[in-house]
XYZ file of C-alpha atoms in Angstrom:
500
model
C -0.066 0.043 -0.065
C 1.346 3.525 -1.112
C 1.517 6.310 1.372
C -0.989 8.190 -0.507
C -3.521 5.115 -0.278
C -2.808 4.984 3.435
C -3.493 8.741 3.698
C -6.895 8.362 1.776
C -8.070 5.704 3.941
C -7.321 7.804 7.111
C -9.221 10.764 5.693
C -12.114 8.473 4.650
C -12.270 6.895 7.970
C -11.791 10.429 9.623
C -15.073 11.748 7.441
C -17.127 8.926 8.331
C -20.018 10.187 10.749
C -22.742 7.444 11.936
C -26.109 8.682 12.072
C -27.331 9.342 15.663
C -30.333 6.885 16.137
C -32.095 4.556 18.172
C -32.640 1.003 17.336
C -36.369 0.379 16.093
C -38.300 -0.875 19.130
C -35.641 0.557 21.657
C -36.053 3.599 23.737
C -33.983 6.249 25.679
C -35.274 6.837 29.087
C -34.609 10.114 30.971
C -34.736 10.746 34.777
C -38.776 11.378 34.870
C -39.554 7.889 33.285
C -36.780 6.354 35.264
C -37.871 7.733 38.544
C -41.462 6.798 38.055
C -40.634 3.135 37.087
C -38.052 2.865 39.964
C -41.081 4.143 42.406
C -43.448 1.438 40.659
C -40.939 -1.381 40.941
C -39.881 -0.277 44.872
C -43.730 -0.148 45.806
C -44.691 -3.374 44.059
C -41.539 -5.226 45.391
C -42.340 -4.056 49.031
C -45.795 -5.545 48.591
C -44.514 -8.909 47.256
C -42.188 -9.031 50.063
C -45.114 -8.292 52.491
C -46.811 -11.397 51.055
C -43.936 -13.609 51.978
C -42.566 -13.633 48.317
C -38.420 -14.105 47.677
C -36.551 -12.097 45.413
C -34.903 -13.776 42.576
C -32.920 -12.528 39.801
C -31.988 -14.807 36.696
C -29.652 -14.132 33.962
C -30.414 -11.905 30.891
C -29.447 -14.846 28.797
C -30.976 -18.379 28.631
C -30.277 -21.272 26.574
C -32.555 -20.945 23.751
C -34.341 -24.508 24.278
C -35.284 -23.248 27.589
C -37.486 -20.669 25.832
C -38.595 -23.046 23.192
C -42.089 -22.283 23.250
C -41.641 -19.314 21.618
C -39.351 -20.201 18.757
C -40.680 -21.043 15.471
C -38.366 -23.731 14.500
C -35.279 -25.024 16.027
C -33.155 -23.902 12.982
C -33.833 -20.409 13.611
C -33.329 -19.878 17.144
C -33.048 -15.723 16.498
C -36.553 -15.405 15.321
C -38.945 -14.207 18.212
C -35.945 -13.702 20.675
C -32.460 -12.294 20.462
C -30.024 -15.107 20.205
C -26.490 -15.909 19.706
C -24.232 -19.075 19.130
C -21.695 -19.730 22.228
C -18.578 -20.939 21.693
C -19.608 -24.551 22.360
C -22.237 -24.335 19.488
C -25.143 -23.898 21.827
C -27.675 -20.994 20.995
C -28.435 -18.460 24.012
C -31.247 -16.008 23.533
C -32.088 -12.710 25.656
C -34.864 -13.905 27.999
C -38.257 -13.306 26.296
C -40.130 -13.114 29.724
C -39.656 -13.793 33.473
C -41.627 -16.860 33.522
C -39.494 -19.011 31.230
C -36.448 -18.699 33.520
C -38.446 -19.446 36.621
C -39.585 -22.526 35.156
C -35.850 -23.471 34.404
C -34.775 -22.425 37.887
C -37.374 -24.279 39.510
C -36.725 -27.397 37.512
C -32.903 -27.103 38.104
C -33.216 -26.555 41.874
C -36.461 -28.089 42.991
C -35.094 -30.628 45.732
C -33.650 -27.726 47.582
C -36.408 -25.209 47.124
C -39.215 -24.433 49.797
C -42.571 -25.840 48.269
C -44.368 -24.179 47.307
C -42.093 -21.693 46.041
C -42.879 -18.101 46.266
C -40.607 -15.693 44.279
C -40.939 -12.271 42.553
C -38.832 -10.850 40.068
C -38.271 -7.629 38.152
C -36.134 -6.612 35.103
C -35.926 -6.044 31.303
C -37.097 -8.636 28.746
C -36.303 -8.575 25.120
C -38.437 -9.593 21.943
C -37.147 -9.756 18.462
C -40.658 -8.679 16.892
C -41.722 -5.955 14.704
C -41.995 -2.697 16.759
C -44.731 -0.580 16.579
C -46.930 1.902 18.597
C -46.923 0.578 21.933
C -44.902 -2.608 20.937
C -41.197 -2.457 22.027
C -38.538 -4.895 21.640
C -37.068 -3.828 25.244
C -39.440 -3.366 28.180
C -39.787 -4.082 31.889
C -41.651 -6.927 33.715
C -42.617 -7.014 37.570
C -43.809 -10.585 38.628
C -44.686 -12.805 41.252
C -45.497 -16.412 41.204
C -46.356 -19.385 43.323
C -44.989 -22.568 42.042
C -46.071 -25.911 43.642
C -49.767 -25.105 44.911
C -52.627 -26.588 42.953
C -55.077 -24.934 45.760
C -57.606 -22.171 44.429
C -56.425 -20.043 47.438
C -53.095 -19.695 45.725
C -54.609 -17.668 42.946
C -56.800 -16.081 45.366
C -53.433 -14.424 47.000
C -51.941 -13.514 43.795
C -55.454 -11.590 43.313
C -55.258 -9.864 46.911
C -51.794 -9.064 45.982
C -52.454 -7.294 42.945
C -55.064 -5.510 44.590
C -52.665 -4.461 47.418
C -49.971 -3.413 44.787
C -52.225 -1.085 42.991
C -53.666 0.436 46.032
C -50.038 0.980 47.276
C -49.316 2.982 43.891
C -52.664 4.849 44.057
C -53.803 3.376 40.675
C -57.602 2.772 40.526
C -57.999 -0.657 39.058
C -60.301 -3.652 39.344
C -59.086 -6.808 38.611
C -61.388 -9.195 36.334
C -61.332 -12.754 37.091
C -62.237 -15.882 34.662
C -61.380 -19.601 34.478
C -60.411 -21.595 31.733
C -62.463 -24.303 32.924
C -65.881 -22.618 32.364
C -65.530 -22.259 28.881
C -63.952 -25.140 28.128
C -66.760 -27.173 30.132
C -69.513 -25.130 28.242
C -68.077 -26.002 24.684
C -67.430 -29.652 25.333
C -71.172 -29.782 26.701
C -71.971 -28.154 23.242
C -70.357 -30.462 21.373
C -67.490 -27.949 20.242
C -64.284 -29.916 20.435
C -62.447 -28.346 17.148
C -59.403 -26.465 18.585
C -59.597 -23.889 15.736
C -63.484 -23.371 16.409
C -62.571 -22.889 20.081
C -60.376 -20.188 19.223
C -62.693 -18.570 17.012
C -65.166 -18.411 20.158
C -62.205 -16.920 22.323
C -61.452 -14.359 19.689
C -65.411 -13.422 19.127
C -65.802 -13.038 23.038
C -62.636 -10.826 23.156
C -64.443 -8.314 20.728
C -67.493 -7.893 23.246
C -66.465 -4.306 24.229
C -66.347 -3.245 20.744
C -69.318 -4.909 19.214
C -71.732 -5.578 21.811
C -73.814 -8.971 21.946
C -75.212 -8.396 18.807
C -71.596 -8.131 17.251
C -70.250 -11.551 19.118
C -73.424 -13.139 18.039
C -72.249 -12.951 14.332
C -68.694 -13.742 15.181
C -69.955 -17.055 16.772
C -71.729 -17.881 13.659
C -70.861 -17.298 10.133
C -69.128 -13.796 10.597
C -69.282 -10.144 10.685
C -69.101 -7.370 7.914
C -68.044 -3.900 9.300
C -69.137 -0.383 8.255
C -66.042 -0.509 5.690
C -67.453 -3.742 3.964
C -64.547 -5.611 5.354
C -65.752 -9.181 6.311
C -64.550 -11.263 9.313
C -65.157 -15.102 9.254
C -66.867 -16.130 12.341
C -66.328 -19.424 14.322
C -69.085 -21.251 12.618
C -70.811 -22.444 15.851
C -74.288 -24.235 15.175
C -77.257 -22.018 15.825
C -78.120 -24.031 18.887
C -74.650 -23.288 20.508
C -74.719 -19.419 20.046
C -77.154 -18.330 22.545
C -75.711 -20.549 25.454
C -72.221 -18.706 24.778
C -73.988 -15.525 24.822
C -75.762 -16.382 28.350
C -72.236 -17.648 29.399
C -70.721 -14.076 28.453
C -73.669 -12.399 29.932
C -73.445 -13.614 33.432
C -70.787 -11.073 34.108
C -73.414 -8.326 34.251
C -73.807 -9.116 37.829
C -72.701 -6.725 40.613
C -71.460 -9.182 42.987
C -69.019 -12.192 42.718
C -71.730 -14.501 44.119
C -74.362 -13.214 41.850
C -71.745 -13.968 38.880
C -71.462 -17.546 40.126
C -75.273 -17.949 40.518
C -75.784 -17.074 36.782
C -72.997 -19.153 35.584
C -74.237 -22.103 37.701
C -77.327 -22.386 35.440
C -75.594 -22.016 32.483
C -72.915 -24.828 33.121
C -75.469 -26.910 34.854
C -74.568 -29.962 32.139
C -70.783 -29.458 32.434
C -68.639 -31.241 34.996
C -65.618 -29.433 34.131
C -67.345 -26.213 34.204
C -68.801 -27.110 37.690
C -65.293 -27.837 38.861
C -64.332 -24.138 37.508
C -67.153 -22.689 39.641
C -66.089 -24.609 42.656
C -62.530 -23.262 42.185
C -64.009 -19.688 41.682
C -66.115 -19.954 44.912
C -63.127 -21.121 46.814
C -61.149 -17.813 45.461
C -64.256 -15.706 46.520
C -64.166 -17.102 50.006
C -60.287 -16.462 50.271
C -60.372 -13.111 48.876
C -63.054 -11.890 50.968
C -61.532 -13.102 53.739
C -58.396 -10.887 52.876
C -60.500 -7.717 52.501
C -60.776 -7.723 48.808
C -64.185 -5.760 48.101
C -66.478 -6.313 44.967
C -65.335 -3.051 43.491
C -61.792 -4.219 43.527
C -62.235 -7.790 42.247
C -65.116 -9.220 40.208
C -65.652 -12.518 38.172
C -66.156 -11.667 34.518
C -66.663 -14.584 32.168
C -65.817 -12.143 29.301
C -62.162 -11.815 30.132
C -60.565 -14.129 27.589
C -57.301 -12.848 26.842
C -54.630 -15.432 27.869
C -57.078 -18.553 28.027
C -55.153 -19.988 25.415
C -52.128 -20.860 27.464
C -53.463 -20.488 31.420
C -54.968 -23.730 32.556
C -57.211 -22.442 35.419
C -57.964 -18.872 36.487
C -57.098 -15.834 34.462
C -56.742 -12.448 36.282
C -56.707 -8.720 34.234
C -56.128 -5.636 35.754
C -58.410 -2.894 34.164
C -57.547 0.709 34.816
C -60.567 2.476 36.105
C -59.339 6.190 35.462
C -59.729 8.264 32.266
C -56.292 9.415 31.460
C -55.710 12.356 29.060
C -52.449 13.416 27.054
C -50.779 16.865 27.221
C -53.301 17.962 24.692
C -56.074 16.593 26.719
C -56.728 13.696 24.173
C -58.404 10.596 25.678
C -55.685 7.665 26.143
C -56.866 4.335 26.586
C -54.432 2.326 28.567
C -56.145 -1.037 28.573
C -55.185 -3.882 30.678
C -52.129 -2.353 33.085
C -51.505 -5.952 34.362
C -52.534 -9.663 34.608
C -51.769 -13.464 35.234
C -53.333 -16.879 36.067
C -52.603 -20.395 36.583
C -50.335 -22.319 34.431
C -49.757 -25.812 35.618
C -47.683 -27.028 32.338
C -44.685 -24.825 32.218
C -42.392 -26.719 34.517
C -43.281 -29.931 32.690
C -41.045 -29.031 29.760
C -38.102 -29.908 31.797
C -39.030 -32.363 34.090
C -41.985 -34.122 32.383
C -44.100 -33.823 35.319
C -46.956 -31.204 35.766
C -46.157 -28.829 38.720
C -48.880 -26.175 39.421
C -48.075 -22.482 39.137
C -50.017 -19.256 39.458
C -48.939 -15.877 38.872
C -49.284 -11.954 38.369
C -47.422 -9.481 36.394
C -47.727 -5.714 36.609
C -47.377 -4.186 33.374
C -44.335 -1.585 34.068
C -44.478 0.249 31.038
C -48.398 0.999 31.016
C -48.555 1.481 34.317
C -45.342 4.014 34.050
C -47.272 5.762 31.177
C -50.642 5.803 33.514
C -48.885 7.201 36.302
C -46.797 9.871 34.330
C -50.372 11.117 32.905
C -51.944 10.918 36.533
C -49.324 12.860 37.837
C -49.490 15.418 35.098
C -53.361 15.621 35.505
C -52.720 16.571 39.187
C -50.058 18.962 38.408
C -48.007 17.871 41.440
C -45.210 20.499 40.815
C -42.765 20.183 43.840
C -43.818 16.520 44.800
C -42.791 15.170 41.269
C -40.642 12.309 41.289
C -38.469 13.818 38.541
C -37.206 16.540 40.597
C -33.684 17.486 39.899
C -31.020 18.783 42.473
C -30.667 22.015 44.097
C -28.312 24.167 41.876
C -25.566 26.434 43.062
C -24.804 29.467 40.754
C -21.104 29.795 39.888
C -20.252 33.597 39.855
C -16.520 33.271 39.825
C -13.611 30.928 39.459
C -11.918 32.183 42.507
C -14.796 31.040 44.781
C -15.559 27.580 43.266
C -14.280 26.178 46.534
C -17.010 27.876 48.727
C -19.594 26.849 45.987
C -18.233 23.056 46.472
C -18.129 23.484 50.296
C -21.968 24.297 50.404
C -22.685 21.384 48.004
C -21.192 19.054 50.364
C -23.030 20.477 53.285
C -26.194 20.249 51.332
C -25.507 16.857 50.333
C -24.743 15.883 53.829
C -27.959 16.996 54.972
C -29.606 14.668 52.475
C -30.407 17.275 49.898
C -29.291 16.495 46.203
C -26.991 19.421 44.996
C -24.615 20.119 42.342
C -22.557 23.325 41.321
C -23.027 24.522 37.912
C -19.861 23.572 36.107
C -20.465 25.369 32.475
C -19.226 28.483 31.706
C -22.317 30.574 30.897
C -23.453 33.792 32.756
C -26.387 34.031 35.280
C -29.214 34.094 32.947
C -27.999 30.889 31.259
C -27.454 29.146 34.479
C -31.199 30.097 35.863
C -32.311 28.710 32.631
C -30.239 25.554 33.259
C -31.700 25.089 36.649
C -35.289 25.325 35.276
C -34.669 22.567 32.770
C -33.141 20.374 35.268
C -36.462 20.847 37.310
C -34.342 22.127 40.316
C -36.815 22.928 43.365
C -34.195 25.813 44.000
C -30.915 27.692 43.175
C -28.676 29.218 45.591
C -26.404 32.243 44.939
C -23.435 33.286 46.591
C -22.098 36.396 45.082
C -19.349 38.795 46.341
C -22.027 40.550 48.451
C -23.184 37.371 50.120
C -19.912 35.871 50.627
C -18.605 38.971 52.457
C -22.048 38.988 54.694
C -21.707 35.434 55.368
C -25.444 35.057 53.394
C -26.798 33.165 50.831
C -29.484 34.014 48.465
C -32.014 31.383 47.650
C -34.858 31.304 44.928
C -37.569 29.139 45.144
C -38.129 27.973 41.433
C -41.698 26.697 41.930
C -42.812 29.486 43.607
C -41.112 32.105 41.455
C -43.030 30.481 38.506
C -46.345 30.641 40.321
C -45.556 34.171 41.280
C -44.437 35.206 37.706
C -47.760 34.241 36.373
C -49.386 36.993 38.511
C -46.992 39.668 37.667
C -47.867 41.848 34.528
C -45.005 44.490 34.223
C -41.177 44.313 34.475
C -41.058 47.013 37.046
C -43.007 44.333 39.556
C -40.818 41.581 38.729
C -37.738 43.470 39.565
C -38.988 45.011 42.635
C -40.910 41.767 43.839
C -38.101 39.136 43.044
C -40.645 36.487 43.468
C -40.031 33.473 45.482
C -36.272 34.777 46.171
C -34.880 35.187 49.933
C -31.681 36.159 51.374
C -30.882 34.942 54.865
C -27.759 33.620 56.870
C -25.662 30.812 55.296
C -26.463 28.899 58.575
C -30.263 28.984 57.945
C -29.892 27.726 54.374
C -30.249 23.870 54.909
C -33.313 24.583 56.957
C -35.063 27.018 54.183
C -33.916 24.742 51.341
C -35.518 21.550 53.073
C -38.832 23.640 53.552
C -38.671 24.123 49.725
C -38.039 20.554 48.573
C -40.320 18.764 51.306
C -43.375 21.089 50.695
């Protein structure tokens, strides 16, 4: 290679500038969202521990065969999950959820675990799927599970735990509960045994909120044409089977759990499996009632069918009871903010033996979005979880030692603080503090240092008062939210601002 060629290569490399962009389906999170997610996880984890659950952390990577139920085929282990081949030719994949790693851990350590095994876990999971609105490739989960108990009371504990968790977060929800045995029993009694037809029934029932009973009836039969002319093929149930399914779904209209059970008992009178499902729900009702779970907090609803394809018994879904609006005032449909149910066949993939299990997962991303909208609507200002530190204005190079000394005193008193380290003037520093959502700035100019005082500006109060000032003269004379006091009183005053 000639000297000129080497220089050309160096120049080309130096000229290359990659485009700054995030991979599709992955997002950056700033302090506001991180603070909300952290508070959510800490709050829910405390509830989990109060219910006697043990924390468990599993690796981000699992062997791909441990996640096998999510893989389309063994020749493409990186479809659906993010996978790589290890130096021993085994495929590893980033975990798809927190349940499959739990199943692997339980199968690997079953002999030494306390049984039933109660564990909770939180952390990121990754899915190699096409991203879209509300569909990310990396997101957080926060789960609790009981492995090794087939008692309906274990399901009841998951429901009570969920109710307690949302209450601790101050998020109004209602847990809606169904049981796969109910619909299985009904369809069996009606002679509907084809798996494709059963799936069609599930999909039809899932449209109840959108299309009502009339629309569901069409989808249970031949099909339904919408306003645009598009036609959706139905489940093709015989005419005599459609009304019993509609009666089944309508049973959720009762105001009490016992009322729903009474209606379902009449619909499922000819089904042994359905009666077994009703007995499970009756025991769940007794247990959650004993734990103080009200009818407003949890209700039986046979219209809840999401997840019934893989859950083996009771299934739970948390419905947000609050209307949330975005910054433009538009209604935001949050949908389900959590869910779970009984899955008695997951561990059997490893052991060949059925091991009962039940669990609940808080939808961290949706909950964080809901909490963010709730807090924005309440305009909590100073109490926002995203508050920045107190900013100490830097006036001169020679006094930096005094600024850092004050910052250390504030931190020692439990007040987050920083000294401005840029090279901008006073106006830019105030703008910086405002962008950091700082509760206050501290100024120690030449006059304050000579007098042994500090000037503190309460940024929140200043913003509020500034809205009431109509001219520049009043602004200069009033200096809203600003006070000068002895340095020894600074910490007490700043604490009153931060904690108010």
